[in-house]
Amino acid sequence: MTKTSLPIAMLCAAIMSGGAGAAAAASTSADTPYFARIDVRRDARADDRTIAGVVFDDTNRNGRLDADEHGVPGVKVSNGREVVLTDQGGRYGLPVRRDMSVFVVQPSGWRVPTDNRWVPQFAYQHKPAGSPKALRYGGLPPTGPLPSAINFPIIPTESGQNFDCAVLGDIQPASNIEVGYVRDSLARELLNAPKKPACLLALGDIVSDDLHLIPRTAEVMSAIGAPQWWVQGNHDYDHDADHDIDSSDTWRRLYGPNNYAFEMGQAVFIVLDNVSFPCGEDPREARERPFCKQYWKTYNGRLLPDQMTFIANVLKTTAPTKLVVFAAHIPFVGFDNSESQPHQTDNMGELYALVKGRPALSLTGHSHTLENLATGDSMAGWKDTVGVTTIPFRHLVAGAVAGDWWGGDYDIDGTPMSIQGDGSPRGYVDFAVNGTAYTLDYRASGLPRDRAMWLSVSTPRFRDWADKIFAWRDAPEETRDPVPPLSVQDLPDVKLLSKADLAGQSWITADVWMGDSTTQVRVSIDGAAPAPMTRTQEMRGEGVKSGAAYSDPFALQRQLTMARAAIQSRSGDAEAQGYVQGRQKRLPPMPPQPRGSRADHSPHIWRYDLPAGLAEGVHTAVVTVTRDQGEPARDSLVFEVRGAPLKPTFDFEHWDKFKNQ
């Protein structure tokens, strides 16, 4: 789209007249903040069936359409269903819907303003009577009659065709303590990154049910200094709303639309609220998902008819060569939830048909796992749950900033380690776009930026240890012994192998967090020629393989004994005792034990079987990783083989035999 535009004198008088001023402008550099609001005019309306306005070049950055400013042609504007392009004067007109968001689609080469928290200001909420009942977190107040005009300010950007965005899976603080974890991990780490991201793309569950935390979370993340494009998740809803159309009301007041789009470079991002809540109001959904009516106010992953129309209309006005990036909360399809209907998105076949022939990518969150699904991947459950057998483009389930819901023991920075159910650490994805090509690299929180994997060894003694704790964990809590049968201190050093360990089958594991079906993982033992490692989950139509034999020993050693559960004091503060995670009741102090997820299945573990005849002594393993759409990686492991198990603790028996001191 061209940046040429027509003088304001050619624009309609109704759009120019009246209205309050916008926020003060920022500095004039394209790389500096642009703080302003949209320009809403409230004069007499000649037509209640359409809403009109101008998308304009806000040359003085005050957010207001001034007489000497120009409209911008060819910009998409939408009411959440229809999408129109502005004319040569930057003018648009859209049909009125009784409950809608009217928004501009940020065009390539331009940027919309933000507020001082870097939340984009690009939309107007129209709900004349407001939320139909009082909602716990305030809902949306009556917006009153439709304005006479909604004008959208934009300014040129210098970001060009190449840019980086930080893709953020579930941030999900459930308390002010956990907002502090966001501040001390994500915000600090992105500030320390080599380059500031051009945007933050947060994939839903911005908070964990307490919507009062949204303003503080936005403010903490504003320290990064990048526009915050957010997706709504199932924990960002008004859970006391009675209908799906009202369940985003507080979100719309505090953030903005729950369905929208924006462009950067040669990419169009289509942001979708694919959480149907309460589900089953759509007749087709009610037929296909009977559980929606069996349970009171449950949710389901689905794209509803108006959303499919919106997607189709965005694509009709987008060049077929542009990269289409879908951003949603619930995975379109997934590994961890491959047999679950509500935790995947129902109507994928229809979406795939819409985008057929275009370069595309989906970015989702929700499962607190990192799943890099390549074109052609297939899982056994997909056909029955969402009606597809393979995927036609890459789907990334992006892990979680919160990891395993801010669980686990504390790391050196005082933030929970929170290793996820697939074995990956908490963190974010570095999404680097070059034209329509892109790379995806995971940045593990609290770890060196180039670390890409965990390495460990699976031994018979490790697997026996894990199986016994699994059995205890799976037993009814009210009848099992309160003390687990084993802890991490009962586990022999997995990198100190006996001959019996080798005879009983032991293997090196590489948990390559962003590994996919195109990834090459090789290991060199003691400097020998690199040999290929074997992926434990082929993604070729099989089901999920789980159990100690398919686990990540590195992750499980940190997940199956959590000392944080035992913390207590004599302070008298009940909130400082025991353990709480997410929106749960606080648990009283208890023996260290597994709480939260366990990495006994994963789509990104590779193994290399150690030969039974491996010589005694110290050995090295160097693992190298090559990825089609990401950085190469290298890591090393030092392990030992001894003829018999060694005593793990200080040998007092030998010490005490000698009394010659």
XYZ file of C-alpha atoms in Angstrom:
661
model
C 0.000 0.000 0.000
C 1.240 3.474 -0.858
C 1.784 6.216 1.703
C 0.496 8.875 -0.689
C -2.672 10.533 0.545
C -5.088 13.335 -0.217
C -5.451 16.691 1.581
C -7.861 16.873 4.457
C -9.905 19.473 2.626
C -11.282 16.678 0.456
C -12.601 14.733 3.464
C -16.206 14.905 4.577
C -17.145 17.671 7.002
C -18.899 15.343 9.429
C -15.674 13.453 10.036
C -13.717 16.648 10.699
C -16.089 18.315 13.125
C -16.234 18.226 16.928
C -14.693 15.811 19.408
C -12.270 15.933 22.311
C -8.511 15.972 21.961
C -6.273 12.962 22.307
C -3.305 12.187 24.491
C -0.148 14.225 24.170
C 2.208 13.245 21.395
C 5.570 11.649 21.896
C 8.849 12.377 20.174
C 8.858 12.418 16.389
C 11.345 9.619 15.699
C 9.760 6.520 14.142
C 11.647 4.383 16.674
C 10.345 6.303 19.685
C 7.047 5.957 21.569
C 3.885 7.135 19.869
C 1.381 7.699 22.655
C -2.082 8.772 21.512
C -5.713 7.655 21.346
C -8.103 7.172 18.473
C -10.144 10.203 17.428
C -13.828 9.669 18.307
C -16.314 12.343 17.142
C -19.794 12.713 18.614
C -21.879 14.943 16.364
C -25.256 14.373 14.769
C -25.460 11.131 12.798
C -27.222 10.984 9.474
C -27.204 7.183 9.248
C -27.568 4.613 12.039
C -26.813 1.689 9.753
C -23.171 2.509 9.025
C -20.159 3.781 10.918
C -17.649 5.913 9.044
C -14.342 7.622 9.625
C -10.867 8.244 8.278
C -7.551 6.480 8.676
C -5.048 9.337 8.616
C -1.337 10.121 8.787
C -1.020 11.703 12.224
C 1.891 13.950 11.316
C 1.848 15.907 14.587
C 1.214 12.760 16.655
C -1.622 14.198 18.699
C -4.114 11.459 17.761
C -6.551 13.988 16.290
C -7.496 14.419 12.642
C -6.376 17.982 11.979
C -7.119 20.129 8.935
C -3.652 19.786 7.422
C -3.428 15.993 7.811
C -4.018 13.444 5.078
C -6.056 10.267 4.834
C -4.260 7.023 3.968
C -5.771 4.863 1.206
C -5.909 1.075 1.046
C -6.014 0.412 4.795
C -8.187 -2.383 6.189
C -10.862 -1.439 8.726
C -13.251 -3.941 10.297
C -16.257 -4.359 12.561
C -15.087 -7.840 13.550
C -16.804 -9.491 10.587
C -16.760 -7.274 7.505
C -13.438 -5.844 6.301
C -13.224 -2.816 3.987
C -10.369 -0.843 2.450
C -10.137 2.910 2.836
C -10.615 4.963 -0.322
C -8.164 7.467 -1.788
C -9.068 9.925 0.959
C -8.569 7.389 3.731
C -12.327 7.135 4.267
C -14.145 3.938 5.233
C -17.697 2.879 5.956
C -18.867 -0.286 7.727
C -22.248 -1.773 8.620
C -23.220 -1.367 12.256
C -23.505 -4.446 14.461
C -25.339 -4.203 17.770
C -22.276 -5.376 19.734
C -18.958 -4.852 17.986
C -15.390 -3.661 18.019
C -14.525 -1.245 15.210
C -10.807 -1.301 14.514
C -8.131 -0.463 12.021
C -5.800 -3.212 10.835
C -2.346 -1.711 11.317
C -0.981 -1.635 7.742
C 2.511 -2.657 6.703
C 4.870 0.301 6.826
C 2.774 2.076 9.450
C 2.048 1.778 13.139
C -0.889 2.578 15.361
C -0.467 4.583 18.573
C -0.233 3.006 21.999
C -1.081 4.210 25.469
C 1.774 4.800 27.896
C 1.799 1.071 28.721
C 2.498 0.297 25.058
C -0.984 -1.198 24.608
C -2.065 -0.483 20.995
C -4.855 2.061 20.573
C -6.628 0.989 17.400
C -10.228 0.150 18.288
C -13.565 1.463 19.518
C -15.945 -0.710 21.554
C -19.648 -0.417 20.725
C -22.111 -1.965 23.177
C -24.807 0.660 23.726
C -26.344 -0.834 26.884
C -23.099 -2.274 28.214
C -22.846 -5.648 29.934
C -26.330 -7.086 30.546
C -25.598 -7.726 34.226
C -23.093 -6.679 36.860
C -19.897 -8.672 36.400
C -17.281 -9.512 39.003
C -14.562 -7.484 37.271
C -16.682 -4.641 35.949
C -17.576 -5.727 32.427
C -18.159 -3.049 29.809
C -20.146 0.070 30.783
C -22.790 1.393 28.368
C -21.078 2.961 25.374
C -24.198 4.888 24.377
C -25.098 5.900 20.836
C -22.640 5.229 18.050
C -20.224 8.123 17.385
C -20.598 10.204 14.256
C -17.087 9.188 13.208
C -14.228 7.014 14.414
C -10.924 8.231 12.996
C -7.800 6.116 13.300
C -4.366 7.781 13.550
C -1.294 5.988 12.194
C 2.291 7.053 11.507
C 5.016 5.611 9.260
C 7.375 3.079 10.798
C 10.958 2.260 9.892
C 10.801 -1.391 10.974
C 10.818 -2.577 7.351
C 10.388 -6.148 6.136
C 12.613 -7.706 8.805
C 11.605 -7.646 12.454
C 11.618 -9.687 15.661
C 8.684 -10.257 17.987
C 8.758 -11.923 21.389
C 6.010 -14.554 21.389
C 4.717 -15.091 24.913
C 2.814 -18.198 25.903
C 0.684 -18.049 29.030
C 2.043 -15.335 31.351
C -0.722 -16.188 33.800
C 0.001 -14.613 37.172
C -2.722 -15.509 39.664
C -1.562 -13.066 42.326
C 0.504 -9.962 42.848
C 3.383 -12.187 43.982
C 3.302 -13.843 40.565
C 3.154 -10.496 38.738
C 6.452 -9.906 40.517
C 7.787 -13.085 38.912
C 6.822 -11.661 35.498
C 8.711 -8.471 36.318
C 11.812 -10.298 37.566
C 12.013 -12.784 34.691
C 10.374 -11.838 31.392
C 10.591 -8.046 31.675
C 14.190 -8.062 32.881
C 15.345 -10.646 30.343
C 13.824 -8.836 27.372
C 15.412 -5.600 28.567
C 18.759 -7.414 28.587
C 18.254 -9.002 25.145
C 20.697 -7.978 22.389
C 17.884 -6.242 20.514
C 14.558 -4.865 21.670
C 11.674 -6.752 20.030
C 9.482 -4.887 17.577
C 6.432 -6.294 19.343
C 5.214 -8.518 22.137
C 2.662 -11.102 21.012
C 1.059 -12.598 24.131
C -0.973 -15.717 23.351
C -3.640 -15.566 26.026
C -4.016 -16.285 29.713
C -2.432 -12.927 30.353
C -3.587 -13.463 33.945
C -5.157 -16.372 35.809
C -8.827 -15.450 36.377
C -8.187 -12.350 38.532
C -8.774 -9.669 35.907
C -7.810 -6.981 38.431
C -4.211 -8.014 37.668
C -4.419 -6.993 33.996
C -3.500 -3.295 34.465
C -0.463 -4.048 36.641
C 0.691 -6.845 34.321
C 0.453 -4.495 31.336
C 2.373 -1.813 33.203
C 5.142 -4.215 34.259
C 5.541 -5.417 30.677
C 5.596 -1.836 29.403
C 9.141 -1.614 30.783
C 10.190 -3.553 27.669
C 9.095 -0.654 25.463
C 7.388 -2.612 22.675
C 3.745 -2.703 21.492
C 1.776 -5.349 23.372
C -0.496 -7.311 21.036
C -2.584 -9.627 23.221
C -4.749 -12.697 22.629
C -7.568 -13.475 25.046
C -7.328 -16.829 26.847
C -9.725 -18.957 28.855
C -8.423 -17.415 32.108
C -8.986 -13.853 30.829
C -12.780 -14.156 30.655
C -15.661 -12.876 32.699
C -16.470 -16.305 34.106
C -19.736 -15.003 35.541
C -21.047 -13.972 32.110
C -24.032 -15.976 30.888
C -23.306 -15.744 27.162
C -20.219 -15.940 24.980
C -20.861 -12.495 23.492
C -20.622 -10.950 26.986
C -17.736 -12.997 28.381
C -15.086 -10.684 26.894
C -16.600 -7.459 28.220
C -14.013 -6.732 30.910
C -11.241 -7.655 28.462
C -12.625 -5.202 25.915
C -12.689 -2.444 28.536
C -9.190 -3.132 29.870
C -7.430 -4.120 26.626
C -9.426 -3.990 23.405
C -10.897 -6.357 20.798
C -10.795 -10.120 21.279
C -10.647 -10.672 17.493
C -8.570 -8.395 15.263
C -5.640 -8.264 12.850
C -2.498 -6.236 12.245
C 0.286 -6.172 9.683
C 4.046 -5.902 10.005
C 6.363 -6.155 7.024
C 5.210 -8.963 4.738
C 3.154 -10.641 7.468
C -0.488 -10.301 8.450
C -1.296 -11.399 12.000
C -4.861 -12.625 12.546
C -5.641 -12.655 16.263
C -8.492 -14.956 17.246
C -10.439 -15.655 20.405
C -10.939 -19.384 19.838
C -12.277 -20.086 23.330
C -16.024 -20.570 23.063
C -17.360 -19.768 26.558
C -19.912 -20.765 27.632
C -19.797 -23.187 24.730
C -22.763 -24.715 22.962
C -24.716 -21.561 22.083
C -23.851 -22.044 18.420
C -26.272 -24.743 17.128
C -23.598 -26.634 15.213
C -21.265 -26.593 18.199
C -24.050 -27.888 20.444
C -24.605 -30.824 18.078
C -20.919 -31.663 17.657
C -19.823 -31.077 21.257
C -22.521 -32.448 23.601
C -20.270 -31.899 26.625
C -21.035 -28.174 26.269
C -24.553 -28.847 27.553
C -23.553 -31.552 30.025
C -21.501 -29.169 32.137
C -22.409 -25.725 33.429
C -20.334 -23.018 31.799
C -17.500 -24.961 30.272
C -15.385 -23.911 27.301
C -14.404 -25.401 23.975
C -11.830 -24.582 21.329
C -13.719 -23.379 18.253
C -13.876 -20.687 15.592
C -17.457 -19.461 15.314
C -19.145 -18.417 12.032
C -18.492 -14.672 12.382
C -14.814 -15.406 13.018
C -14.540 -17.572 9.921
C -16.153 -14.755 7.928
C -13.686 -12.261 9.413
C -10.725 -14.479 8.492
C -12.023 -14.902 4.948
C -12.499 -11.150 4.572
C -9.009 -10.357 5.863
C -7.541 -12.848 3.406
C -9.579 -11.424 0.499
C -7.928 -8.055 1.076
C -4.423 -9.494 1.592
C -1.932 -10.397 -1.133
C -1.637 -14.199 -1.448
C 2.140 -13.986 -1.084
C 2.022 -12.499 2.429
C 2.790 -14.678 5.436
C -0.406 -15.358 7.401
C 0.261 -15.702 11.133
C -2.658 -16.963 13.189
C -2.418 -16.088 16.883
C -4.865 -17.814 19.216
C -4.921 -19.283 22.706
C -6.118 -22.872 22.396
C -3.891 -24.911 20.049
C -5.322 -25.564 16.618
C -4.033 -29.110 17.156
C -1.606 -30.306 19.792
C 0.568 -33.131 21.031
C -0.171 -33.040 24.745
C -3.942 -32.765 24.191
C -4.126 -34.688 20.924
C -7.155 -36.687 22.093
C -8.977 -33.811 23.802
C -11.836 -31.984 22.103
C -12.058 -28.811 24.225
C -8.287 -28.264 24.248
C -7.917 -28.198 20.451
C -9.848 -26.192 17.858
C -12.830 -27.908 16.252
C -13.105 -26.661 12.706
C -9.570 -26.847 11.403
C -10.569 -28.294 8.049
C -12.508 -25.118 7.233
C -9.606 -22.902 8.270
C -7.099 -24.917 6.254
C -9.319 -24.521 3.189
C -9.396 -20.729 3.621
C -5.620 -20.407 3.802
C -4.754 -23.074 1.227
C -1.900 -22.015 -1.045
C -0.696 -19.228 1.265
C 2.373 -19.293 3.497
C 0.989 -19.689 7.008
C 1.915 -20.296 10.636
C -0.109 -20.715 13.821
C 1.071 -19.531 17.241
C -0.883 -20.709 20.295
C -0.489 -21.346 24.017
C -2.837 -22.865 26.634
C -1.214 -26.251 27.332
C 1.946 -24.947 29.056
C 4.019 -27.130 26.762
C 6.408 -26.376 23.926
C 5.288 -28.186 20.762
C 6.877 -27.313 17.425
C 4.676 -29.171 14.939
C 6.008 -29.289 11.381
C 4.114 -29.527 8.109
C 2.947 -33.122 7.621
C 2.960 -34.072 11.309
C 0.137 -36.330 12.458
C -1.217 -37.652 15.761
C -3.672 -40.491 16.301
C -6.289 -38.380 18.077
C -6.619 -35.523 15.621
C -9.044 -37.142 13.191
C -11.620 -37.908 15.867
C -11.233 -34.649 17.779
C -10.840 -31.934 15.126
C -11.353 -33.773 11.843
C -7.849 -33.549 10.357
C -5.088 -36.136 10.075
C -2.093 -33.983 9.129
C -1.255 -30.296 9.294
C -0.552 -28.262 6.123
C 1.665 -25.630 7.782
C 3.691 -25.203 10.963
C 1.822 -25.029 14.272
C 3.748 -23.804 17.313
C 2.406 -24.262 20.819
C 4.726 -21.705 22.347
C 5.208 -22.900 25.926
C 4.503 -20.546 28.812
C 6.175 -17.568 30.407
C 4.706 -19.025 33.621
C 6.065 -22.470 32.815
C 4.167 -24.960 34.943
C 1.882 -22.262 36.398
C 4.736 -20.670 38.404
C 5.280 -23.965 40.248
C 8.341 -25.847 41.432
C 11.261 -24.823 43.591
C 12.883 -21.391 43.412
C 15.815 -20.685 41.104
C 18.806 -18.472 41.876
C 16.737 -15.345 41.085
C 13.978 -16.323 43.504
C 11.536 -17.216 40.722
C 10.004 -20.713 40.542
C 11.834 -23.015 38.106
C 8.427 -24.141 36.849
C 9.584 -26.803 34.359
C 6.720 -27.654 32.010
C 4.951 -30.943 31.405
C 6.949 -31.636 28.244
C 10.249 -31.042 30.068
C 10.971 -27.588 28.654
C 11.806 -24.596 30.872
C 9.605 -21.541 31.155
C 10.506 -18.854 28.628
C 9.424 -17.200 25.399
C 9.877 -17.601 21.639
C 12.039 -15.286 19.566
C 10.106 -14.950 16.283
C 12.367 -13.389 13.651
C 10.704 -12.515 10.329
C 12.587 -11.802 7.116
C 10.065 -11.027 4.381
C 7.833 -14.106 4.443
C 10.554 -16.359 5.871
C 10.978 -16.726 9.605
C 12.882 -18.464 12.381
C 11.660 -19.583 15.797
C 14.045 -19.891 18.742
C 13.187 -20.534 22.369
C 14.744 -18.317 25.034
C 14.706 -20.201 28.326
C 14.123 -17.949 31.297
C 17.085 -17.587 33.641
C 19.433 -19.513 31.345
C 22.025 -18.512 28.732
C 20.336 -17.213 25.623
C 21.829 -19.928 23.402
C 20.919 -22.888 25.601
C 18.516 -25.073 23.646
C 18.328 -28.464 25.385
C 18.702 -30.543 28.530
C 21.018 -33.579 28.410
C 20.805 -36.502 30.812
C 20.997 -40.303 31.065
C 18.111 -42.730 31.516
C 19.201 -45.759 33.559
C 17.232 -48.748 34.904
C 17.581 -47.325 38.412
C 16.214 -43.956 37.286
C 13.201 -45.549 35.604
C 12.443 -47.680 38.667
C 12.700 -44.581 40.881
C 10.352 -42.602 38.631
C 7.795 -45.417 38.343
C 7.504 -45.731 42.124
C 6.888 -42.002 42.539
C 4.401 -42.039 39.647
C 2.443 -44.822 41.379
C 2.350 -42.853 44.639
C 1.342 -39.647 42.852
C -1.481 -41.416 41.011
C -2.913 -43.019 44.172
C -5.829 -41.298 45.969
C -4.426 -38.529 48.135
C -6.734 -39.343 51.037
C -5.503 -42.961 51.318
C -1.838 -42.857 50.361
C 0.997 -42.291 52.811
C 1.616 -38.531 53.115
C 5.331 -39.095 52.572
C 6.389 -40.137 49.056
C 8.187 -43.502 48.809
C 11.288 -41.859 47.360
C 12.800 -38.424 46.826
C 15.484 -37.064 44.556
C 17.994 -37.879 47.293
C 17.151 -41.576 46.865
C 18.039 -41.453 43.177
C 21.538 -42.641 42.313
C 23.588 -40.274 40.159
C 22.305 -41.000 36.641
C 25.626 -39.962 35.107
C 27.521 -42.493 37.235
C 26.683 -45.793 35.561
C 27.497 -49.297 36.711
C 28.021 -52.259 34.424
C 24.573 -53.421 35.551
C 23.085 -50.120 34.345
C 24.588 -50.692 30.908
C 23.461 -54.326 30.795
C 19.920 -53.281 31.739
C 19.823 -50.697 28.931
C 20.787 -47.083 29.490
C 20.657 -44.217 27.028
C 21.588 -40.572 26.667
C 18.592 -38.245 26.368
C 18.520 -34.902 24.577
C 15.437 -32.822 25.279
C 15.700 -30.359 22.373
C 13.026 -27.850 23.292
C 12.283 -26.535 19.795
C 12.999 -29.846 18.069
C 10.600 -30.958 15.349
C 10.287 -33.530 12.580
C 12.935 -31.787 10.470
C 15.477 -31.475 13.302
C 18.746 -33.411 13.092
C 20.232 -34.434 16.458
C 23.632 -36.156 16.581
C 25.934 -37.262 19.368
C 29.678 -37.825 19.423
C 30.919 -40.162 22.173
C 34.537 -39.576 23.211
C 35.324 -37.672 20.031
C 34.082 -40.350 17.614
C 32.172 -39.524 14.449
C 28.735 -38.084 15.291
C 25.921 -40.644 15.239
C 22.219 -39.861 14.844
C 20.012 -39.907 17.918
C 16.500 -41.367 17.688
C 13.397 -39.300 18.321
C 11.108 -41.034 20.804
C 7.898 -39.580 19.338
C 7.778 -39.836 15.546
C 4.643 -37.699 14.947
C 3.588 -40.021 12.149
C 0.070 -40.862 13.250
C 0.863 -42.665 16.505
C -0.560 -41.827 19.913
C 1.258 -40.149 22.779
C 4.001 -42.363 24.215
C 4.347 -41.861 27.953
C 6.052 -43.332 30.980
C 9.512 -43.358 32.497
C 11.008 -44.809 29.299
C 9.767 -41.776 27.311
C 10.590 -39.195 29.946
C 13.184 -36.478 30.328
C 15.328 -37.536 33.327
C 16.715 -34.012 33.708
C 13.251 -32.501 34.112
C 11.778 -35.276 36.246
C 14.557 -35.036 38.828
C 13.433 -31.444 39.427
C 9.700 -32.105 39.209
C 9.248 -35.200 41.386
C 10.640 -33.687 44.591
C 9.530 -30.138 45.335
C 10.933 -28.857 48.623
C 8.852 -25.665 48.403
C 5.840 -27.659 49.613
C 7.419 -27.957 53.066
C 8.074 -24.259 53.736
C 6.723 -22.978 57.046
C 7.510 -20.441 59.747
C 6.266 -19.158 63.131
C 5.345 -15.733 61.713
C 1.633 -16.253 62.226
C 0.962 -15.308 58.594
C -1.147 -18.114 57.131
C -0.387 -16.871 53.610
C 3.334 -17.506 54.163
C 2.960 -21.201 55.042
C 2.947 -24.192 52.736
C 2.313 -23.913 49.049
C -0.104 -22.370 46.597
C -0.053 -22.504 42.806
C -2.395 -20.631 40.508
C -5.992 -20.135 41.610
C -5.910 -22.909 44.213
C -6.501 -23.084 47.929
C -3.236 -22.842 49.832
C -1.925 -26.275 50.836
C -0.550 -26.670 54.357
C 3.135 -27.518 54.785
C 3.777 -31.106 53.736
C 6.770 -33.320 52.986
C 8.654 -32.467 49.768
C 6.817 -34.190 46.939
C 5.745 -33.875 43.311
C 3.214 -31.121 42.643
C 2.214 -30.033 39.162
C 3.183 -31.568 35.829
C 5.619 -34.370 35.056
C 7.707 -34.748 31.915
C 6.890 -38.399 31.196
C 5.965 -37.635 27.583
C 7.271 -35.102 25.100
C 7.445 -34.491 21.343
C 11.067 -33.311 21.481
C 13.189 -35.991 23.166
C 15.930 -37.862 21.330
C 17.853 -40.881 22.702
C 21.107 -42.695 22.011
C 21.528 -46.197 23.436
C 24.823 -46.726 25.220
C 26.613 -49.973 24.326
C 26.632 -52.594 27.073
C 30.383 -53.021 26.637
C 31.312 -49.371 27.157
C 34.668 -49.214 28.939
C 35.019 -48.159 32.549
C 36.129 -44.587 33.084
C 35.062 -41.057 32.192
C 33.293 -40.431 28.882
C 32.085 -37.376 27.003
C 29.023 -36.898 24.831
C 28.741 -33.867 22.555
C 25.266 -33.310 21.108
C 24.738 -31.091 18.057
C 21.370 -29.910 16.780
C 20.525 -28.611 13.314
C 17.127 -27.038 12.694
C 15.483 -25.837 9.472
C 13.928 -22.749 11.071
C 16.156 -21.866 13.980
C 19.635 -21.574 15.373
C 21.980 -24.584 15.549
C 22.875 -25.721 19.053
C 25.550 -27.694 20.855
C 25.805 -29.070 24.385
C 27.947 -31.633 26.177
C 27.627 -34.234 28.893
C 30.316 -35.890 31.011
C 29.430 -39.301 32.439
C 31.215 -42.200 34.100
C 31.135 -45.987 33.924
C 32.272 -47.894 37.009
C 32.379 -51.631 37.660
C 30.109 -51.406 40.698
C 27.990 -48.699 42.320
C 29.984 -46.230 44.409
C 28.986 -45.069 47.881
C 27.236 -41.723 47.298
C 27.975 -40.062 50.663
C 31.001 -39.543 52.893
C 32.549 -42.865 53.954
C 32.463 -42.564 57.731
C 32.952 -46.305 58.090
C 36.398 -46.127 56.551
C 37.221 -42.856 58.323
C 36.328 -44.243 61.728
C 38.475 -47.368 61.289
C 41.586 -45.247 61.778
C 42.204 -43.673 65.197
C 45.721 -42.411 64.533
C 45.016 -38.678 64.714
